[in-house]
XYZ file of C-alpha atoms in Angstrom:
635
model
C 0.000 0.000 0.000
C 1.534 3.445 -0.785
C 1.968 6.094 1.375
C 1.644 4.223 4.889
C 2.433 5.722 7.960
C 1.501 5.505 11.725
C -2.003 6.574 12.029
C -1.651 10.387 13.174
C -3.728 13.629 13.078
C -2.424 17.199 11.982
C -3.119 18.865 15.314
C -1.471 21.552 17.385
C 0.218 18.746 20.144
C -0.748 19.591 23.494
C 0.592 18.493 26.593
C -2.024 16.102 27.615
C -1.784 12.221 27.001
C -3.537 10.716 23.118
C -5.260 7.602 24.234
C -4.986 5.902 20.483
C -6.933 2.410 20.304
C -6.728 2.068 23.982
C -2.526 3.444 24.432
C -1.712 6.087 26.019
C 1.097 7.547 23.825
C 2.039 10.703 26.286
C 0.702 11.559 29.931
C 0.253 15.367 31.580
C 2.222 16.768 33.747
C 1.076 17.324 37.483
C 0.770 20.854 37.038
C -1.765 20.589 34.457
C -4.584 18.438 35.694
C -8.194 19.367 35.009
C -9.146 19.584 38.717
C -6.754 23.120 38.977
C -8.622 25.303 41.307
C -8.654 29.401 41.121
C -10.752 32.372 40.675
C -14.281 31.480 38.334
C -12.783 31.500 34.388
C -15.946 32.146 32.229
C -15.772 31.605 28.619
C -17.525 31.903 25.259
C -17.253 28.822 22.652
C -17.290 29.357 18.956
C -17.692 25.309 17.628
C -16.773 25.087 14.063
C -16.809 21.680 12.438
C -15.592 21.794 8.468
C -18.857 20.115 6.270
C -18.670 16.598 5.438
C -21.101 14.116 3.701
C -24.517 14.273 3.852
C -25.893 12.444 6.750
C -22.929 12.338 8.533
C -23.714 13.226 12.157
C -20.428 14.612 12.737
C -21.033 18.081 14.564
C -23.005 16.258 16.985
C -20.502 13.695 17.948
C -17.624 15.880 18.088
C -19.202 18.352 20.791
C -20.697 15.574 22.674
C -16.958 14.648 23.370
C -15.852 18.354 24.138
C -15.686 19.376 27.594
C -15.358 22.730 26.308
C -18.742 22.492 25.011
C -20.771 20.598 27.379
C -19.139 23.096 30.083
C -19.829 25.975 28.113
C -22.706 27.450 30.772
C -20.562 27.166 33.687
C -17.195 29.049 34.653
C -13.545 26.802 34.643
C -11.139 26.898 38.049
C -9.717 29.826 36.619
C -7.316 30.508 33.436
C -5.458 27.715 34.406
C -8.395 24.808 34.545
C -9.558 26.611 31.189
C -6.596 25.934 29.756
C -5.937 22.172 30.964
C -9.975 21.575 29.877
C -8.203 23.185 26.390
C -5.787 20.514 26.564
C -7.880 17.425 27.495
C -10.154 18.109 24.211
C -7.585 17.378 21.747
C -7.611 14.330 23.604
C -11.057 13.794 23.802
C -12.043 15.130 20.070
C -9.299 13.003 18.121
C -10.408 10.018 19.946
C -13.946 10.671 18.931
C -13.038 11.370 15.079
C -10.677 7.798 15.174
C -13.842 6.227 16.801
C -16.063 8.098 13.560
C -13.352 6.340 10.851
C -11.576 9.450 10.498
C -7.718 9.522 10.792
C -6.546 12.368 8.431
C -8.402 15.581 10.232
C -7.139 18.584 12.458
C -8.292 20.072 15.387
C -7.273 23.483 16.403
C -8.416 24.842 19.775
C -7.646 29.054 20.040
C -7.939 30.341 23.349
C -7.503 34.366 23.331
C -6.484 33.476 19.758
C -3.854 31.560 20.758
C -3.126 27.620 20.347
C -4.267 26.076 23.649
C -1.091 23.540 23.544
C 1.447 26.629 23.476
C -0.094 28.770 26.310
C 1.603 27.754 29.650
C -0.668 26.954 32.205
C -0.126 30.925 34.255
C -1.290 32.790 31.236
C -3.463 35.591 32.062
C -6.930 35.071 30.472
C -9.526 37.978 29.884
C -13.150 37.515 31.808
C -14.780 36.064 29.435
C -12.263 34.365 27.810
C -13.576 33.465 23.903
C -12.981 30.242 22.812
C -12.717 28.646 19.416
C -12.609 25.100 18.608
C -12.058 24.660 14.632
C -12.093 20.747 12.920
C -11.773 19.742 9.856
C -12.728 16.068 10.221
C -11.109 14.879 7.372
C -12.232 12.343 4.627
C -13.598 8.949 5.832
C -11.006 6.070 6.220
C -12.188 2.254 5.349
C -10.001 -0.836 5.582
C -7.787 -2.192 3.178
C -6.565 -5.414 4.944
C -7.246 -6.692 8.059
C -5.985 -10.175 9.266
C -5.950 -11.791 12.948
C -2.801 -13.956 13.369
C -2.876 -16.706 15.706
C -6.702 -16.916 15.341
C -9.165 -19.435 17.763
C -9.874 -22.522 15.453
C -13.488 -23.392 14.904
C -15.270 -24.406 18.650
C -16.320 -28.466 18.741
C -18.892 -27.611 20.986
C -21.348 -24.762 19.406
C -21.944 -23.332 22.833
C -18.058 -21.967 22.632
C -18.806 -20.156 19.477
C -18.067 -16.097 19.462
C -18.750 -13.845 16.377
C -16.884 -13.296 14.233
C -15.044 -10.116 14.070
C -15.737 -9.106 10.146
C -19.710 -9.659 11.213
C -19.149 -6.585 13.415
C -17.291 -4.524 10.620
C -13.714 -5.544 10.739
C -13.331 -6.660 6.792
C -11.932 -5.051 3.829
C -14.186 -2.362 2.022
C -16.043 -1.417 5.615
C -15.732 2.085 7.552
C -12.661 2.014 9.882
C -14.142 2.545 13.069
C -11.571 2.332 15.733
C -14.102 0.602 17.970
C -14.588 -1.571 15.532
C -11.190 -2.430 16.148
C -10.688 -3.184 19.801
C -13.929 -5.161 19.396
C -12.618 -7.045 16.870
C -9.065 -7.984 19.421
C -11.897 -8.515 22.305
C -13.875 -11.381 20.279
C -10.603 -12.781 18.949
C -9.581 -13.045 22.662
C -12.830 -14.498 23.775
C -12.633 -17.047 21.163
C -9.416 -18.531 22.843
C -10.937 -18.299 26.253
C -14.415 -19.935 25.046
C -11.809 -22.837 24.353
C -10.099 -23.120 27.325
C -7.214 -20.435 26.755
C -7.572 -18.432 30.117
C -4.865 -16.284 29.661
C -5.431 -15.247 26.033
C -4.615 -12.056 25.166
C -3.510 -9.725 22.621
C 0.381 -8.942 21.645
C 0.115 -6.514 19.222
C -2.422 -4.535 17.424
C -0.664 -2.840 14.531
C -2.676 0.205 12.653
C -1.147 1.675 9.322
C -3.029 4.442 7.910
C -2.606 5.200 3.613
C -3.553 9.034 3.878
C -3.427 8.821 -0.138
C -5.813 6.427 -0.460
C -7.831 7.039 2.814
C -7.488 3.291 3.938
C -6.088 1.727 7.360
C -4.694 -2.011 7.302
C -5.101 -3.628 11.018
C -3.377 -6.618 12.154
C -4.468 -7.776 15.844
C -1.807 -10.611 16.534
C -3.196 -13.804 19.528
C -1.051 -15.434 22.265
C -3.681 -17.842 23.250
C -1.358 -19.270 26.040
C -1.848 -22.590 27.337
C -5.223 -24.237 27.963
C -6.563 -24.988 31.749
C -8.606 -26.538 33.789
C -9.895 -25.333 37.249
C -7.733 -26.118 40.157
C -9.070 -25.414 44.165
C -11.276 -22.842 44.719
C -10.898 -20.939 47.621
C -13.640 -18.583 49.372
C -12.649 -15.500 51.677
C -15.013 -13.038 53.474
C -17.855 -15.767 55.001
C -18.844 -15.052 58.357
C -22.247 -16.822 59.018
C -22.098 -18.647 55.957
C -20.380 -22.167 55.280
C -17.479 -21.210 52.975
C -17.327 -24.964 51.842
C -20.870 -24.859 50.475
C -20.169 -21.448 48.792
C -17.237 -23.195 46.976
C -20.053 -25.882 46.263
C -22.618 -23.628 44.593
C -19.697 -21.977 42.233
C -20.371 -25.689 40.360
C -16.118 -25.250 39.318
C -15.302 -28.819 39.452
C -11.107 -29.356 39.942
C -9.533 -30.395 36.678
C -12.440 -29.495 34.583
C -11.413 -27.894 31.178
C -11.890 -24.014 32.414
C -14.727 -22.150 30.544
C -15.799 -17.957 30.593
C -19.565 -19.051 30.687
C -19.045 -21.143 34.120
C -17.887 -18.189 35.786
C -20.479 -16.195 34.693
C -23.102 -19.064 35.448
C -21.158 -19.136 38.843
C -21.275 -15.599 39.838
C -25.206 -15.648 38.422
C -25.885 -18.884 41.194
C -24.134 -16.962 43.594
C -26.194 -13.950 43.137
C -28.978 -15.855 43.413
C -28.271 -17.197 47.060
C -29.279 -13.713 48.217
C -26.812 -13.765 51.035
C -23.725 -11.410 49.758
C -23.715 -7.662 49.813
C -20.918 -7.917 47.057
C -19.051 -10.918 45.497
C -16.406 -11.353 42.691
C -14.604 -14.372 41.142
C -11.026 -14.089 40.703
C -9.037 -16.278 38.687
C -4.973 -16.563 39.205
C -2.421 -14.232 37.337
C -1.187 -17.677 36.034
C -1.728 -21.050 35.248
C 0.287 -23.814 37.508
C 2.863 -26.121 36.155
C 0.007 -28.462 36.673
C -2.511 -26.972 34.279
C -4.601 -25.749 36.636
C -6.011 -22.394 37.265
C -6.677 -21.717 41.271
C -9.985 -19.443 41.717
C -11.163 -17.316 44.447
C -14.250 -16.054 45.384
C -14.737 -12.863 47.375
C -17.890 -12.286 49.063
C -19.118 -9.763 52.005
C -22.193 -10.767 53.110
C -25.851 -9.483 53.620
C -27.415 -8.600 57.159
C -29.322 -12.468 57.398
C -32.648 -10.786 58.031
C -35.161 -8.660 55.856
C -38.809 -7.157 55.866
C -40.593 -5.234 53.437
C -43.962 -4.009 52.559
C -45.498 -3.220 49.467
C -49.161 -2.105 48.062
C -51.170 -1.756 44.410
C -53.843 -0.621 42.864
C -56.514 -1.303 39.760
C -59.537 1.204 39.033
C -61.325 -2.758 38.828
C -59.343 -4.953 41.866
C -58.994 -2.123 44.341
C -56.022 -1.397 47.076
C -53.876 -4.346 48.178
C -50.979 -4.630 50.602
C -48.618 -6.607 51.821
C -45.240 -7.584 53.624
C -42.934 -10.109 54.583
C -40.115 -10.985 56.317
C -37.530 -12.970 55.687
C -34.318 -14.699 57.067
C -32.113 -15.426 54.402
C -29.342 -17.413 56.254
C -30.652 -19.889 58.235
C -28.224 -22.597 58.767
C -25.320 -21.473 57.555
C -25.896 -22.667 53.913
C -28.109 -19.642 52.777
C -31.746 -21.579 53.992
C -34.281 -19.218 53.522
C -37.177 -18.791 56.229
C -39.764 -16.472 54.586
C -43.339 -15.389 56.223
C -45.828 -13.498 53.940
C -49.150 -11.283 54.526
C -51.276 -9.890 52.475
C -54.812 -8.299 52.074
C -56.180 -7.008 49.023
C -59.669 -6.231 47.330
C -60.192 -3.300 49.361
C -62.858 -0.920 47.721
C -63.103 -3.027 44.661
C -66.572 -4.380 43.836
C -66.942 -7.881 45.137
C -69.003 -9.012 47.710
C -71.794 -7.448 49.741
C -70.166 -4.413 51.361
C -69.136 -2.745 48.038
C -65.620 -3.563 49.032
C -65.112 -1.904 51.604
C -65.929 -4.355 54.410
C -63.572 -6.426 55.859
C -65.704 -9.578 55.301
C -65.374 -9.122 51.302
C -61.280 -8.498 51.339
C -58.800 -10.712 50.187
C -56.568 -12.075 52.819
C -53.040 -14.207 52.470
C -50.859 -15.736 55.091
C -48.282 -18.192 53.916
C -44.490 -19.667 55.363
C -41.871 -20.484 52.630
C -38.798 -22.977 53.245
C -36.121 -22.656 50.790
C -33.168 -24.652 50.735
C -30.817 -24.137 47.643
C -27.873 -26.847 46.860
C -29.899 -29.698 47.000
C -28.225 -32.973 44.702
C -26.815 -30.557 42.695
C -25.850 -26.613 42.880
C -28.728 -25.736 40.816
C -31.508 -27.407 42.404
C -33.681 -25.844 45.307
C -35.627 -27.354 47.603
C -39.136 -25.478 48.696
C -41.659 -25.989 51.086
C -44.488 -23.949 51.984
C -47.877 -23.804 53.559
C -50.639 -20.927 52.851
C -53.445 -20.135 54.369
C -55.902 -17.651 52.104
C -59.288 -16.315 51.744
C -60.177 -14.721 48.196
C -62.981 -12.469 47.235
C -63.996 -12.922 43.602
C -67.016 -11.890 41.552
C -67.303 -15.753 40.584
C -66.540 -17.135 44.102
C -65.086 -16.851 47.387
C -62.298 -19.240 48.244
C -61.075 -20.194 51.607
C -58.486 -22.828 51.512
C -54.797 -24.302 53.661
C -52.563 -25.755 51.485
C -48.972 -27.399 51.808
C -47.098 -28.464 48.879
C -43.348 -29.263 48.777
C -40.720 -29.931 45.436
C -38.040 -28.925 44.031
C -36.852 -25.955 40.957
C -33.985 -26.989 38.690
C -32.350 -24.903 36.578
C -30.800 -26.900 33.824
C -29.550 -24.247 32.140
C -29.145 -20.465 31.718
C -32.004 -21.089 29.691
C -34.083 -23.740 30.638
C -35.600 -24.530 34.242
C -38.319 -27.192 35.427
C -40.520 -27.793 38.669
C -41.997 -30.358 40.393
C -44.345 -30.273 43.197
C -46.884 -32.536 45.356
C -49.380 -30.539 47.554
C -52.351 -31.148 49.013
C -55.093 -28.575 50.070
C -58.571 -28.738 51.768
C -60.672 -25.419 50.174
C -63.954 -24.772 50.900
C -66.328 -22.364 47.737
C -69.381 -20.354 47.328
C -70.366 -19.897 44.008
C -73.253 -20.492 41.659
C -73.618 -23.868 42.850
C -73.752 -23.284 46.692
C -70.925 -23.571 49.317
C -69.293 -26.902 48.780
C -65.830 -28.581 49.870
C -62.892 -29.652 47.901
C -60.354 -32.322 49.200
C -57.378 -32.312 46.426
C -53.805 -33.845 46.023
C -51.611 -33.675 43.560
C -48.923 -32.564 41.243
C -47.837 -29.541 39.324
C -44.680 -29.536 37.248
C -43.488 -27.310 34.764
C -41.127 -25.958 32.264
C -39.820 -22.591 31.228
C -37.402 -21.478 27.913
C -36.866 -17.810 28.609
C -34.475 -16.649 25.610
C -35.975 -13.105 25.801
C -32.684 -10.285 26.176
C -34.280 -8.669 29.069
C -37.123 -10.378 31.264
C -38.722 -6.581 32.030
C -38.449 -5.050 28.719
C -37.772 -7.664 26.038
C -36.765 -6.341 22.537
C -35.980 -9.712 21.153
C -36.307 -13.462 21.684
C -39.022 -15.861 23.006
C -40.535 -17.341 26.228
C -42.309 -20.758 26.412
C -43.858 -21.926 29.225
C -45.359 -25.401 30.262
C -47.495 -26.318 33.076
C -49.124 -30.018 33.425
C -51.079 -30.305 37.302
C -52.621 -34.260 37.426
C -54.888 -34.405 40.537
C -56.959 -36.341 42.462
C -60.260 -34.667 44.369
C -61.857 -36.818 46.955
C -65.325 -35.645 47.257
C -66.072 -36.081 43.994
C -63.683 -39.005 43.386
C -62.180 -37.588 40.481
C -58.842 -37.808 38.876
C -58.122 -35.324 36.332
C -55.081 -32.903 34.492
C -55.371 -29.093 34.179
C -52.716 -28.224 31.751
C -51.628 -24.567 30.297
C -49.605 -23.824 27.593
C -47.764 -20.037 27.009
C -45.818 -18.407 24.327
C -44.519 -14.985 23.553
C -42.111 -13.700 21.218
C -40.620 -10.425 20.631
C -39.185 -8.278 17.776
C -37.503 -5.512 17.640
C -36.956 -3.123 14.484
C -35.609 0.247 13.897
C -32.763 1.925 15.212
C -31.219 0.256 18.425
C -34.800 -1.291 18.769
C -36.964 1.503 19.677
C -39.818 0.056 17.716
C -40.800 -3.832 19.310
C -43.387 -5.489 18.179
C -44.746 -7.870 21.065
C -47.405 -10.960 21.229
C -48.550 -13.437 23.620
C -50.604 -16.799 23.224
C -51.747 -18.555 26.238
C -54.160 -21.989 25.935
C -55.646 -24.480 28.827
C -57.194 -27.292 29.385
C -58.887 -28.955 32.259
C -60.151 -32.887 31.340
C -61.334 -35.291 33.661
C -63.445 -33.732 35.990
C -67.136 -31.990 34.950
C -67.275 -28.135 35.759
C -69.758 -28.403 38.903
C -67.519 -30.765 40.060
C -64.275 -28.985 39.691
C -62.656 -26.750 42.290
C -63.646 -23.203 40.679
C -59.553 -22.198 41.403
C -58.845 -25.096 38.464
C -61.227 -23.442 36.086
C -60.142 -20.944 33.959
C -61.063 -17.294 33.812
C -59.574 -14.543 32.271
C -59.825 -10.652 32.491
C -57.038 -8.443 34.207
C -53.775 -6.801 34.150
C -52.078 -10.283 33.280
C -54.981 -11.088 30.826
C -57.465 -9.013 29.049
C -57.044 -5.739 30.388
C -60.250 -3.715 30.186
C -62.035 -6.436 31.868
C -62.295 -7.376 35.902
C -60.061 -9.786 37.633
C -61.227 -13.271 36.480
C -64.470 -11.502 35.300
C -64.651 -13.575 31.993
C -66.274 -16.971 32.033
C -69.239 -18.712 30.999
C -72.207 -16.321 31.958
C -75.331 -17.927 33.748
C -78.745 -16.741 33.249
C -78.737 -14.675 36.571
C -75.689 -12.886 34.739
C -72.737 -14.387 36.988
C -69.838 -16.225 35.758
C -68.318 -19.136 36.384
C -65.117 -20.719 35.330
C -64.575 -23.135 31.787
C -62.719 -26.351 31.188
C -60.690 -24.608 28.292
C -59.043 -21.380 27.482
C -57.423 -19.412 24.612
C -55.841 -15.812 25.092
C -53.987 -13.469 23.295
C -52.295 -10.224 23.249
C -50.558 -7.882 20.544
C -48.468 -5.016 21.836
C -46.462 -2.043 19.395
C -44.397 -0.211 21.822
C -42.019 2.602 20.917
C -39.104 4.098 22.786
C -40.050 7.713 22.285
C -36.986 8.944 24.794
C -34.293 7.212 26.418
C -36.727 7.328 29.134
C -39.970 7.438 27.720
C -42.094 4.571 25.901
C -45.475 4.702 24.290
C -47.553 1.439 23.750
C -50.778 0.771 22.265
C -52.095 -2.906 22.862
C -54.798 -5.191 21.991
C -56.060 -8.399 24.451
C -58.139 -11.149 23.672
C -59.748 -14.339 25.745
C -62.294 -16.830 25.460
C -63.504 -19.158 27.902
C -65.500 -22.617 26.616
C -67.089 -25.101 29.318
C -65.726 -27.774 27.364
C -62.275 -29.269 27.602
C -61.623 -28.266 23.757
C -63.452 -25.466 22.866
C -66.334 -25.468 20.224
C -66.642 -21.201 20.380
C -70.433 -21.274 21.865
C -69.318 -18.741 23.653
C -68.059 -14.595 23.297
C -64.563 -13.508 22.626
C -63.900 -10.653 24.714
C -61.545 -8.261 23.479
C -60.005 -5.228 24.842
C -57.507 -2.360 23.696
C -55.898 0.616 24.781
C -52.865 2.891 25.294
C -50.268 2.734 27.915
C -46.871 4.744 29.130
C -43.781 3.602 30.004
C -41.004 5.539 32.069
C -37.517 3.596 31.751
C -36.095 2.826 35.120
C -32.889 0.558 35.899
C -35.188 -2.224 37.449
C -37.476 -1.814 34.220
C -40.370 0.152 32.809
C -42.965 1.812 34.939
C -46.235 0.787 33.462
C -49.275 2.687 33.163
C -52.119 1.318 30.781
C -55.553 2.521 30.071
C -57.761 0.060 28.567
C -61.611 0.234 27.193
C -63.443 -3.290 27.130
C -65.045 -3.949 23.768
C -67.426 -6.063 24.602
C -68.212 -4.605 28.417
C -70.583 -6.988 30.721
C -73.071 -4.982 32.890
C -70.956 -4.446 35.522
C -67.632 -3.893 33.124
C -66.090 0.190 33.368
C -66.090 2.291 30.319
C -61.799 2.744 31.147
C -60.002 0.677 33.690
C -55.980 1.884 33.976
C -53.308 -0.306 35.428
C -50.082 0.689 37.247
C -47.058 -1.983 37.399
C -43.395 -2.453 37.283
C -42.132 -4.448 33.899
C -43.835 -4.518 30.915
C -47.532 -6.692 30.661
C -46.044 -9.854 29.290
């Protein structure tokens, strides 16, 4: 290639360290830190970026990175600070142009009409100092050759595979983005490690610019070092709990063949425990002569007890509240002891009171045994009992129920349950107050491959759920099964648009409705179902106009939302469910539909939801609006 040099920019050098592709190539002096303090320094900025292409958003990236400009409404630490913010920008600026694919540019920063990089840091300044930044941005650079020596050979096992770097832009002919770059080295790296190479790394990454031909040639060179396998692990900061069963739940067998994604699935099962404060997994500066790779895990720990309290509301299901407490440690080998209590209902419009008597709330007491580590680091053994009373429109339920089994996550992906229980409940509905004697099973299965379980913008969520039980009143043996899908795309620039949609179907056989437990019937209407419609308000309607529940169920939803802000989301939704007294449905029955509007505000833990929602097909007692408030988006 002609004309090659070092990748450089024609700019005034100032005495502040260039940061090129992650080297520092000079450092400041002490004297000339940012943090100077003296009198106030105001100062007037005159940003002038030279045109370049059409559609280039150039301008805007440029004084993003400028201190100079985002500070321009507030005074420096006097001429000094001014002048070291000067500094820093040439910094800052030519490592935003290298990360825009432009290497041939030239910044010059006038201060008093002078070149910030040859005032010394006591120059006098005049109050208001004026400013000008001036850059020409240069033309845009692409590659010419790239090549990765020492690469990762294809993985055996495909859940090793990384991307490949020329998917993410580093290939002849594409823009030469200097992030592109160092994410291009990070992949190559990770491919090693994905294959056992814990102390990959990069030895040299080699840039050559062509300024006559505006192209850049990068070679990343590998050592992928030796490969290892885990040696002892070793746990520091326990107090209360057993640092033997913490080793335990890391699941980092000695002498297996050392793998990135079992550290992260460590750190995530560690997390999970809900005993540290703060934890970290360290692995040693070096491999032993052995092959082995000692790890340590680092862990403060959590006060052992907890309470909280919470409360919610729906314009339909009224106020609600509740609390817990919880001990998270119990013995030693984070056993958690958790006691629950709730009451809900109040002011909605069930029962006789108009729901504001006591009699017609919702109540909930319930203990929950957790023991995690059982046969195998990622299977938890829970026990519970509960003891609840709930008001419904269709019936009032007051049952005690214990049921015991075990969660097991197989992996990051996929988890199952399993769980016997038995429960005495006593009903009032439709067909008078009657008594339900049931045992049984309820297991299950979940594949969540959604991005992000409160917002999703891509992937899918399947759930299973199969319940075979035997009630003895009745003498009947019979299966309630559900089935649940959702799926998620995303479109449009970093995903702002998703398009959202939800399928849910159910089943009861075995057992005739009037002699089925009214809790193993299905309704629908909600926040979690058709919103617009009452908690479990649809059914199959009786000539009195009640409802009771149906041996089958299909329900849907459809959701557009749009990120209108980085904080801000609209949505606009449509819900669907039907309800057949038949184990499969033959549609005798009304599809009730609702649709509506909601907001989002973006938090950390997930969007703040509010939805307003108009039933299409509204019942007698159904509102014209109902609005729901949540955390997380509706499905």
């Amino acid at each position: 290639m002609a004309g090659v040099c070092v990748v450089a920019l024609a700019i005034a050098e100032p005495a502040s360290s260039l940061e090129l592709f992650g080297i520092k190539i000079f450092e400041p002096k002490d004297d000339e830190a940012e943090d100077i303090i003296g009198e106030p320094q105001r100062y007037s900025v005159d940003f002038v970026v030279s045109p370049v292409a059409e559609g280039d958003d150039v301008e805007a990236a440029l004084k993003g990175a400028s201190t100079l400009w985002q500070d321009r409404e507030k005074p420096a630490s006097g001429a000094a600070g001014l002048l070291a913010k000067a500094r820093g920008d040439y910094r800052r600026v030519l490592a935003a142009l290298y990360a825009l694919g432009r290497y041939g540019g030239s910044i010059s920063i006038l201060v008093d009409g002078r070149e910030a990089a040859d005032l010394p840091p006591d120059t006098e300044l005049p109050d208001p100092a004026a400013v000008r930044v001036a850059i020409d941005p240069g033309p845009l650079f692409h590659f010419g050759q790239t090549s990765i020596v020492n690469r990762a050979p294809p993985p055996v096992d495909p859940d090793d595979e990384v991307e490949a770097p020329e998917r993410k832009g580093f290939s002849p002919g594409q823009v030469a983005l200097s992030g592109v770059i160092l994410q291009a080295e990070n992949l190559s790296v990770e491919a090693w490690r994905q294959q056992g190479h814990a102390k990959a790394k990069a030895i040299e990454r080699r840039v050559e610019a062509a300024h006559d031909v505006n192209l850049i040639d990068a070679t990343l060179e590998l050592d992928p070092g030796r490969r290892a396998a885990y040696g002892p692990v070793t746990v520091e900061g326990t107090e209360r709990m057993d640092p033997a069963f913490v080793a335990y739940m890391t699941d980092l067998p000695l002498g297996h063949e050392y793998d990135p994604d079992d550290i992260k699935r460590a750190n995530t099962r560690l997390a999970k425990l809900d005993v540290f404060r703060a934890q970290r997994i360290e692995e040693a500066e070096a491999i032993g002569e052995d092959g082995l790779l000692p790890i340590s895990v680092i862990v403060q720990e959590r006060l052992p007890r907890r309470f909280g309290v919470g409360a919610s509301y729906s314009s339909l299901d009224g106020a609600g509240f509740e609390a817990f407490w919880l001990h998270r440690n119990l013995f030693g080998r984070a056993e958690r002891l958790r006691f629950d209590a709730k009451v809900a209902g109040i002011g909605n419009d069930a029962g006789e009171g108009g729901g504001f008597d006591p009699a017609d709330f919702t109540y909930r007491l319930a203990a929950t045994f957790t023991k995690p580590g059982v046969y195998t680091p990622d299977t938890d053994f829970i026990a519970s009992l509960i003891g609840d009373r709930e008001v419904l429109d269709p019936y009032t339920r007051a049952a005690v129920t214990a049921q015991a089994g075990f969660n097991h996550m197989f992996s990051e992906h996929l988890s199952a349950r399993l769980f016997a229980y038995g429960e005495h409940a006593r009903f009032d509905d439709d067909f008078g107050e009657r008594d339900f004697d049931t045992v049984g099973f309820l297991g299950g299965l979940i594949l969540d491959r959604r991005d992000n379980a409160a917002d999703a913008t891509e992937g899918y969520y399947i759930e299973v759920l199969a319940e075979p039980f035997f009630e003895f009143n009745y003498g009947n043996a019979a299966l309630r099964a559900t089935a649940e899908g959702r799926v998620y795309y995303g479109f449009g620039e970093d995903d702002r648009i998703v398009a959202a949609a939800r399928l849910k179907l159910g089943s009861v056989v075995g057992s005739p409705v009037d002699e089925t437990a009214p809790d193993k019937l299905f309704f629908a209407g909600g926040g979690g179902s058709v919103r617009g419609y009452a908690y479990r308000s649809i059914g199959i309607p009786s000539p009195d106009g009640d409802v009771s529940g149906g041996r089958s169920l299909i329900e849907g939803s459809a959701e557009l939302r749009a990120r209108v802000t980085d904080s801000i989301g609209v949505v606009a939704f449509a819900d669907a469910g039907y309800v057949d007294a038949d184990s499969f449905p033959e549609f005798s029955e009304d599809l009730k539909v609702g649709v509506g509007a909601g907001l989002r505000y973006i938090t950390g833990l997930g969007p703040i939801r509010l939805d307003l929602a108009m039933p299409l097909d509204p019942g007698p007692d159904d509102p014209d609006v109902a609005f729901y408030v949540g955390i997380g988006q509706a499905f």
